[in-house]
XYZ file of C-alpha atoms in Angstrom:
468
model
C 33.102 -36.936 63.094
C 31.985 -35.028 59.829
C 29.192 -32.713 60.376
C 26.492 -32.944 57.632
C 25.964 -29.852 55.814
C 22.964 -28.644 54.090
C 20.160 -29.590 56.579
C 20.539 -27.232 59.142
C 17.162 -26.720 60.849
C 15.259 -29.253 58.644
C 13.856 -32.470 60.114
C 15.631 -35.415 58.783
C 14.540 -39.133 59.326
C 16.971 -42.059 59.643
C 15.964 -45.520 59.146
C 18.018 -48.433 60.886
C 20.058 -47.652 63.807
C 22.674 -49.848 63.596
C 26.295 -48.595 62.925
C 25.987 -46.440 60.073
C 22.487 -45.510 60.923
C 23.511 -44.195 64.474
C 26.511 -42.344 63.376
C 24.553 -40.680 60.532
C 21.748 -39.490 63.075
C 25.011 -38.254 65.599
C 26.404 -36.355 62.321
C 23.384 -34.842 60.976
C 22.484 -33.384 64.601
C 26.227 -32.119 64.623
C 25.278 -30.347 61.616
C 22.112 -28.503 62.990
C 19.666 -31.223 61.662
C 16.425 -32.236 63.581
C 16.642 -36.113 63.440
C 13.878 -38.369 63.757
C 14.768 -41.784 64.180
C 13.539 -45.505 63.910
C 14.401 -49.070 64.110
C 12.168 -52.184 64.446
C 14.775 -53.490 67.295
C 13.572 -52.278 70.453
C 17.442 -52.512 71.397
C 18.757 -50.273 68.710
C 15.975 -47.706 69.678
C 17.148 -47.921 73.332
C 20.563 -47.077 72.311
C 19.496 -44.166 70.249
C 17.364 -42.883 73.152
C 20.722 -43.068 75.543
C 22.117 -40.775 73.092
C 19.327 -38.020 73.343
C 17.344 -39.295 69.972
C 13.679 -39.544 70.171
C 12.456 -42.713 68.225
C 9.307 -41.811 65.971
C 7.540 -44.735 64.344
C 8.046 -43.772 60.639
C 5.476 -46.065 59.824
C 2.521 -43.664 61.013
C 1.899 -40.879 58.432
C 1.747 -38.201 61.186
C 5.520 -38.772 61.712
C 6.299 -37.512 58.071
C 5.282 -33.821 58.781
C 8.076 -31.620 57.727
C 10.500 -34.365 56.831
C 12.708 -33.487 54.161
C 14.818 -36.736 53.579
C 14.915 -40.041 54.538
C 18.322 -41.890 55.416
C 18.257 -45.528 54.717
C 20.925 -47.983 56.314
C 22.376 -50.586 53.812
C 20.553 -53.328 55.116
C 16.989 -51.845 54.146
C 15.863 -52.361 50.591
C 14.913 -49.442 48.459
C 13.401 -51.049 45.391
C 14.063 -55.109 45.351
C 12.767 -57.454 46.100
C 10.200 -55.107 47.127
C 10.508 -51.314 48.409
C 10.392 -51.284 52.557
C 7.035 -50.093 53.614
C 8.847 -46.925 55.175
C 10.524 -46.293 52.053
C 7.050 -45.924 50.394
C 5.913 -43.651 52.979
C 8.786 -41.356 51.997
C 7.789 -41.316 48.737
C 4.368 -40.589 49.326
C 5.341 -37.781 51.402
C 7.591 -36.067 49.170
C 10.778 -37.077 51.098
C 13.867 -37.861 49.241
C 15.741 -41.020 50.129
C 19.684 -40.924 50.778
C 22.137 -42.740 52.442
C 25.331 -42.094 54.629
C 27.189 -42.142 51.717
C 25.375 -39.468 50.120
C 25.795 -37.222 52.986
C 29.537 -38.103 53.384
C 30.014 -36.783 49.696
C 28.083 -33.598 50.329
C 29.700 -32.840 53.278
C 33.377 -33.861 53.214
C 34.899 -30.778 51.170
C 34.776 -27.705 53.287
C 35.763 -24.355 52.598
C 39.121 -24.344 54.101
C 40.051 -26.843 51.439
C 41.205 -24.025 49.165
C 44.071 -23.153 51.736
C 45.557 -26.337 51.546
C 48.564 -27.439 49.487
C 46.916 -30.794 48.637
C 43.328 -30.917 49.241
C 42.181 -34.466 50.455
C 41.324 -37.060 47.854
C 38.879 -40.163 48.222
C 39.316 -43.675 46.828
C 36.291 -45.777 46.558
C 36.644 -49.741 45.892
C 33.475 -51.924 44.824
C 33.078 -54.939 43.394
C 31.969 -58.616 44.735
C 35.136 -59.717 45.739
C 38.254 -58.476 47.250
C 37.021 -55.056 47.967
C 37.756 -55.414 51.620
C 41.126 -56.933 51.349
C 41.982 -54.278 48.552
C 40.624 -51.164 50.748
C 42.776 -52.363 53.586
C 45.744 -53.181 51.630
C 45.606 -49.463 49.664
C 45.168 -48.033 53.185
C 48.157 -49.914 54.677
C 50.503 -49.069 51.994
C 49.358 -45.281 52.187
C 50.397 -45.266 55.741
C 53.610 -47.329 55.437
C 54.595 -44.617 52.605
C 53.899 -41.801 55.191
C 50.951 -40.242 53.952
C 47.972 -39.337 55.952
C 44.959 -41.745 55.497
C 41.650 -42.848 56.631
C 39.734 -45.944 55.992
C 35.828 -46.550 56.221
C 32.501 -47.741 54.602
C 31.658 -51.441 54.586
C 34.969 -51.850 56.474
C 35.568 -50.737 60.047
C 33.764 -47.566 60.673
C 30.854 -45.602 58.933
C 31.753 -42.883 56.790
C 30.576 -39.959 58.927
C 32.568 -40.932 61.864
C 35.984 -40.141 59.831
C 37.970 -37.105 60.980
C 37.522 -33.847 58.812
C 39.980 -33.932 56.060
C 43.626 -32.634 56.377
C 46.138 -31.513 53.892
C 47.456 -34.230 51.723
C 45.145 -36.780 53.158
C 43.489 -40.125 51.368
C 40.224 -41.368 52.180
C 39.710 -45.053 51.241
C 36.120 -46.274 51.384
C 34.983 -49.886 50.348
C 31.418 -49.465 49.242
C 28.935 -52.331 48.719
C 26.239 -52.387 46.050
C 23.641 -51.890 48.798
C 25.622 -48.441 49.516
C 25.974 -47.069 45.957
C 22.456 -47.810 44.704
C 20.945 -45.236 46.910
C 23.541 -42.618 47.457
C 22.352 -39.347 45.759
C 25.704 -37.896 45.706
C 28.968 -39.968 44.583
C 32.316 -38.141 43.833
C 35.247 -40.271 44.127
C 38.504 -39.005 43.042
C 39.553 -42.789 42.151
C 37.153 -45.035 41.519
C 37.973 -49.148 41.752
C 35.729 -51.584 40.060
C 37.058 -55.139 41.324
C 35.254 -57.930 39.525
C 31.456 -59.267 39.019
C 30.419 -62.557 40.176
C 26.351 -63.490 41.400
C 25.592 -62.240 44.760
C 22.890 -60.462 46.312
C 20.701 -60.827 43.333
C 17.504 -60.796 45.103
C 18.202 -57.486 46.202
C 18.861 -56.130 42.980
C 16.536 -57.699 40.745
C 18.891 -59.709 39.121
C 22.689 -59.616 37.485
C 21.491 -56.281 35.816
C 20.365 -54.483 38.714
C 23.355 -55.723 40.724
C 25.742 -54.248 37.969
C 23.723 -51.181 37.614
C 24.350 -50.557 41.397
C 27.752 -50.668 41.054
C 28.105 -48.683 38.235
C 26.586 -45.689 39.452
C 29.990 -45.054 41.260
C 31.675 -44.515 37.932
C 28.808 -43.035 35.522
C 27.408 -40.863 38.162
C 30.434 -40.485 40.402
C 32.783 -39.116 37.436
C 36.147 -40.254 38.976
C 39.309 -38.508 37.858
C 40.689 -41.898 37.679
C 38.884 -45.159 37.010
C 40.716 -48.386 37.796
C 38.420 -51.397 36.570
C 39.061 -55.337 36.436
C 38.347 -56.651 33.466
C 38.552 -60.311 33.739
C 34.401 -60.306 33.291
C 32.196 -58.957 30.618
C 31.058 -56.266 32.893
C 34.214 -54.978 33.667
C 35.380 -54.857 29.832
C 32.176 -53.225 29.508
C 32.726 -50.343 32.123
C 35.980 -49.983 30.695
C 35.032 -49.272 27.379
C 31.856 -46.872 28.590
C 34.752 -44.680 30.668
C 37.761 -44.789 28.129
C 38.323 -41.171 26.642
C 39.292 -41.325 22.876
C 42.181 -39.219 23.577
C 45.350 -39.991 25.781
C 45.655 -43.675 24.876
C 42.413 -44.622 26.901
C 43.132 -42.218 30.273
C 41.293 -41.876 32.767
C 41.020 -45.828 32.664
C 43.354 -48.149 34.332
C 42.382 -51.822 33.193
C 43.574 -54.436 35.740
C 43.713 -58.369 35.489
C 44.875 -61.453 37.115
C 44.214 -63.672 34.247
C 45.576 -62.100 31.032
C 48.238 -59.959 29.669
C 46.673 -56.338 28.418
C 47.414 -54.279 25.724
C 46.871 -50.807 24.757
C 46.491 -47.978 27.359
C 47.383 -47.859 30.678
C 47.261 -51.145 32.396
C 48.407 -53.448 35.288
C 48.330 -57.047 35.306
C 49.570 -60.381 37.142
C 51.039 -63.309 35.614
C 52.668 -65.981 37.148
C 53.061 -64.168 40.498
C 54.602 -60.951 38.799
C 52.702 -57.651 38.659
C 53.480 -55.688 35.600
C 52.555 -52.064 34.682
C 52.148 -51.233 30.927
C 51.607 -48.003 29.420
C 51.389 -47.273 25.719
C 52.618 -50.558 24.823
C 55.740 -50.623 27.221
C 56.376 -51.988 30.508
C 57.365 -49.544 33.079
C 57.418 -51.619 36.231
C 57.263 -54.946 37.671
C 56.991 -56.571 41.011
C 57.434 -60.057 42.276
C 54.530 -60.644 44.470
C 55.272 -64.615 44.940
C 56.968 -64.423 48.497
C 54.507 -62.004 49.801
C 52.847 -63.766 52.669
C 49.843 -61.363 52.986
C 49.066 -61.739 49.028
C 48.699 -65.012 48.675
C 46.999 -66.641 45.522
C 45.796 -64.949 41.951
C 42.646 -63.295 43.879
C 45.082 -61.069 46.171
C 47.300 -60.649 42.883
C 44.578 -58.876 41.633
C 43.992 -56.952 44.988
C 47.494 -56.145 44.463
C 46.927 -54.582 40.862
C 44.297 -52.592 42.089
C 46.205 -50.955 44.929
C 49.075 -50.514 42.851
C 47.072 -48.691 40.307
C 45.607 -46.478 42.765
C 48.922 -45.412 44.437
C 50.200 -44.882 40.957
C 47.478 -42.725 40.308
C 48.438 -40.794 43.298
C 51.894 -40.438 42.023
C 53.738 -42.823 44.299
C 56.878 -44.397 42.759
C 56.710 -48.127 41.844
C 59.764 -49.069 44.492
C 57.907 -47.360 47.158
C 54.495 -49.379 46.576
C 56.575 -52.867 46.129
C 58.218 -52.246 49.768
C 54.980 -51.393 51.093
C 52.896 -54.264 49.403
C 55.540 -56.582 51.030
C 54.805 -55.408 54.266
C 51.140 -56.251 54.373
C 50.148 -58.648 56.777
C 46.781 -59.934 55.343
C 43.458 -58.751 56.519
C 41.948 -60.979 59.431
C 39.780 -64.131 57.919
C 40.940 -63.469 54.573
C 43.507 -65.807 53.487
C 45.299 -64.762 56.678
C 48.446 -66.550 57.586
C 48.377 -67.241 61.323
C 51.642 -68.962 61.717
C 53.923 -71.994 60.892
C 55.246 -74.981 62.055
C 57.591 -77.700 61.272
C 57.247 -76.354 57.595
C 53.454 -76.444 57.602
C 51.267 -73.193 57.438
C 48.159 -72.447 59.006
C 45.874 -69.827 56.878
C 42.420 -68.383 58.235
C 39.783 -67.595 55.185
C 36.535 -68.098 57.410
C 35.578 -65.095 54.979
C 35.133 -67.902 52.454
C 31.553 -68.488 52.933
C 30.576 -69.904 49.664
C 32.004 -71.941 46.720
C 33.367 -68.961 44.688
C 35.367 -67.550 47.740
C 36.825 -71.090 48.445
C 37.568 -71.495 45.185
C 39.934 -68.782 45.301
C 41.905 -70.119 48.582
C 42.321 -73.878 47.256
C 43.763 -72.039 44.248
C 46.250 -70.128 46.027
C 47.920 -73.225 47.604
C 49.038 -76.494 45.810
C 48.533 -78.975 48.550
C 45.816 -78.303 51.424
C 44.492 -80.173 54.230
C 41.112 -78.519 54.123
C 38.818 -77.802 57.056
C 35.421 -77.073 55.508
C 31.693 -76.885 56.446
C 29.011 -75.242 58.409
C 25.501 -74.250 56.973
C 25.490 -74.986 53.459
C 24.555 -72.486 50.832
C 22.829 -73.243 47.188
C 24.843 -75.561 45.202
C 27.117 -76.626 48.194
C 30.740 -77.553 47.067
C 29.958 -79.196 43.905
C 31.475 -76.666 41.580
C 34.845 -77.207 43.508
C 35.332 -80.724 42.086
C 37.933 -79.779 39.640
C 40.332 -78.682 42.810
C 39.806 -81.744 44.685
C 43.241 -83.108 43.739
C 44.769 -80.330 45.651
C 43.035 -81.675 48.961
C 45.399 -84.106 50.741
C 42.329 -84.607 53.334
C 39.437 -82.888 54.300
C 38.205 -82.141 57.743
C 34.322 -81.753 57.979
C 32.665 -79.673 60.591
C 29.122 -78.095 61.102
C 25.842 -78.950 59.648
C 27.084 -79.264 56.028
C 29.453 -82.164 57.346
C 27.435 -84.936 55.714
C 26.724 -83.455 52.386
C 30.056 -82.121 51.603
C 31.426 -85.471 52.442
C 29.363 -87.348 50.063
C 30.249 -84.461 47.228
C 33.922 -85.003 48.367
C 33.610 -88.699 47.365
C 36.771 -90.505 47.292
C 38.568 -87.433 48.798
C 40.520 -88.622 52.100
C 37.907 -87.043 54.757
C 37.443 -87.061 58.331
C 34.206 -85.758 60.004
C 35.279 -83.876 62.949
C 32.443 -81.899 64.257
C 33.777 -79.122 65.994
C 36.759 -76.388 64.915
C 38.981 -77.799 67.780
C 39.044 -81.254 66.830
C 39.315 -80.369 63.020
C 42.661 -78.181 63.788
C 44.089 -81.087 65.869
C 43.439 -83.887 63.446
C 44.793 -81.558 60.594
C 48.059 -80.161 62.457
C 48.630 -84.009 63.644
C 48.917 -85.116 60.065
C 49.973 -82.566 57.823
C 53.201 -82.856 56.355
C 55.868 -80.220 55.330
C 55.130 -78.035 52.630
C 51.361 -78.444 53.216
C 48.694 -75.902 54.307
C 46.023 -76.316 56.811
C 43.188 -74.028 55.440
C 40.009 -73.108 56.764
C 37.995 -72.181 54.294
C 34.268 -73.353 54.800
C 32.565 -72.775 51.574
C 29.553 -72.382 53.977
C 27.911 -69.941 56.567
C 28.780 -69.926 60.154
C 25.346 -69.588 61.819
C 24.893 -73.434 62.954
C 27.883 -73.026 65.250
C 28.805 -69.414 65.532
C 27.378 -65.719 65.183
C 29.513 -64.454 62.262
C 32.308 -65.738 60.083
C 34.855 -63.663 62.286
C 33.929 -65.603 65.611
C 34.382 -68.713 63.402
C 37.852 -67.449 62.165
C 38.635 -66.432 65.784
C 37.957 -69.916 67.023
C 40.357 -71.256 64.195
C 43.037 -68.810 65.354
C 42.807 -69.801 68.936
C 43.222 -73.521 67.921
C 45.910 -72.898 65.732
C 47.871 -71.118 68.304
C 47.566 -73.517 70.788
C 49.151 -76.101 68.304
C 52.091 -73.374 67.750
C 52.597 -72.955 71.280
C 52.706 -76.768 72.049
C 56.090 -78.256 72.200
């Protein structure tokens, strides 16, 4: 745990006692703060009480006496679509609003770093798509290369649950827009912007607010190196904003999975090959095509981002290539489960909307597509240009009928549940095809989460693989 510094003897309120909130409360207490905590969920309050925290209803004015700061959990809105009433209370009573990310950046560096040969570095990854895989990929590569590393944030553990930094260590954080919009301190050594597509728009008051939340990591964080995906206008804008006139555009590294980039320092992937170019000449190339853990153009963009981060740390291209090749894939994100009779089985349960499912479909030329669940706005109509990749669709969940209608003449079968869909797809698949779970829908009609849905797919596939 990282004890929070700067609040010893002060009263600090924590709103939201889920994973990050409870960890923040512990870290504040470890740093000597007096913690008052609240969550509308009685079970969360009971869990906090079991650890010695006394829940205090922060909707009452009396609770704010001497409170210096409110620590906000990611799911609680600070401004849009409307400020949470307790955030309004904090403003009224003169308390500042922060979150665990802000506490991390004010507390992680300590006095003993001056005695280290290589003080710890922090890499932060944000964007709409691919940030979890990129975070996990960088962490995997660091470990494979032999560098001490920890991973946290929107993936795995809360940031304040990390161990204090050691000599030569690299911390890799996945940060959502919910986390970057509130943090009062942002100080990454390396910051990565993957891409921007419409998401969480109600929470941020539209695309402008959504982009502004992510831009804070760069504009206010002031990273030594900014790695920026430039396949959307927002990324091109941010790269131009961060670029310096001298040194050919450093400290920016532009990345792309859709185009060759010229000028400055660039890493891009085309036709399955990753290329690094500096000052107009190619300095390295890696063949990504046979890396089973990184299928498709979207994963090639993830590889470009990870490669650029590792190069920023001084790692040689050949070492990066070996580390990338050993990456097994992140669970539920184009995860290869196994192969039988020339048929691969891939779990992309995280593809909960059409945009994410599109990337999965583009990764494979011929699929037996398992899809369905609780439909989102627009359904799968946007995927029509990719229907020619579908050998057959196997429909599950609430959206089976509506998705079937959109698929039209595409061969299809309504299976209802996952076990039936996997069994039917496996029985009919031909060598060279992929049985792909990319639901393009939420999981909540049949499952508690996309992870639970993915686990069910994996279990069904394992039964197929274990059969004679």
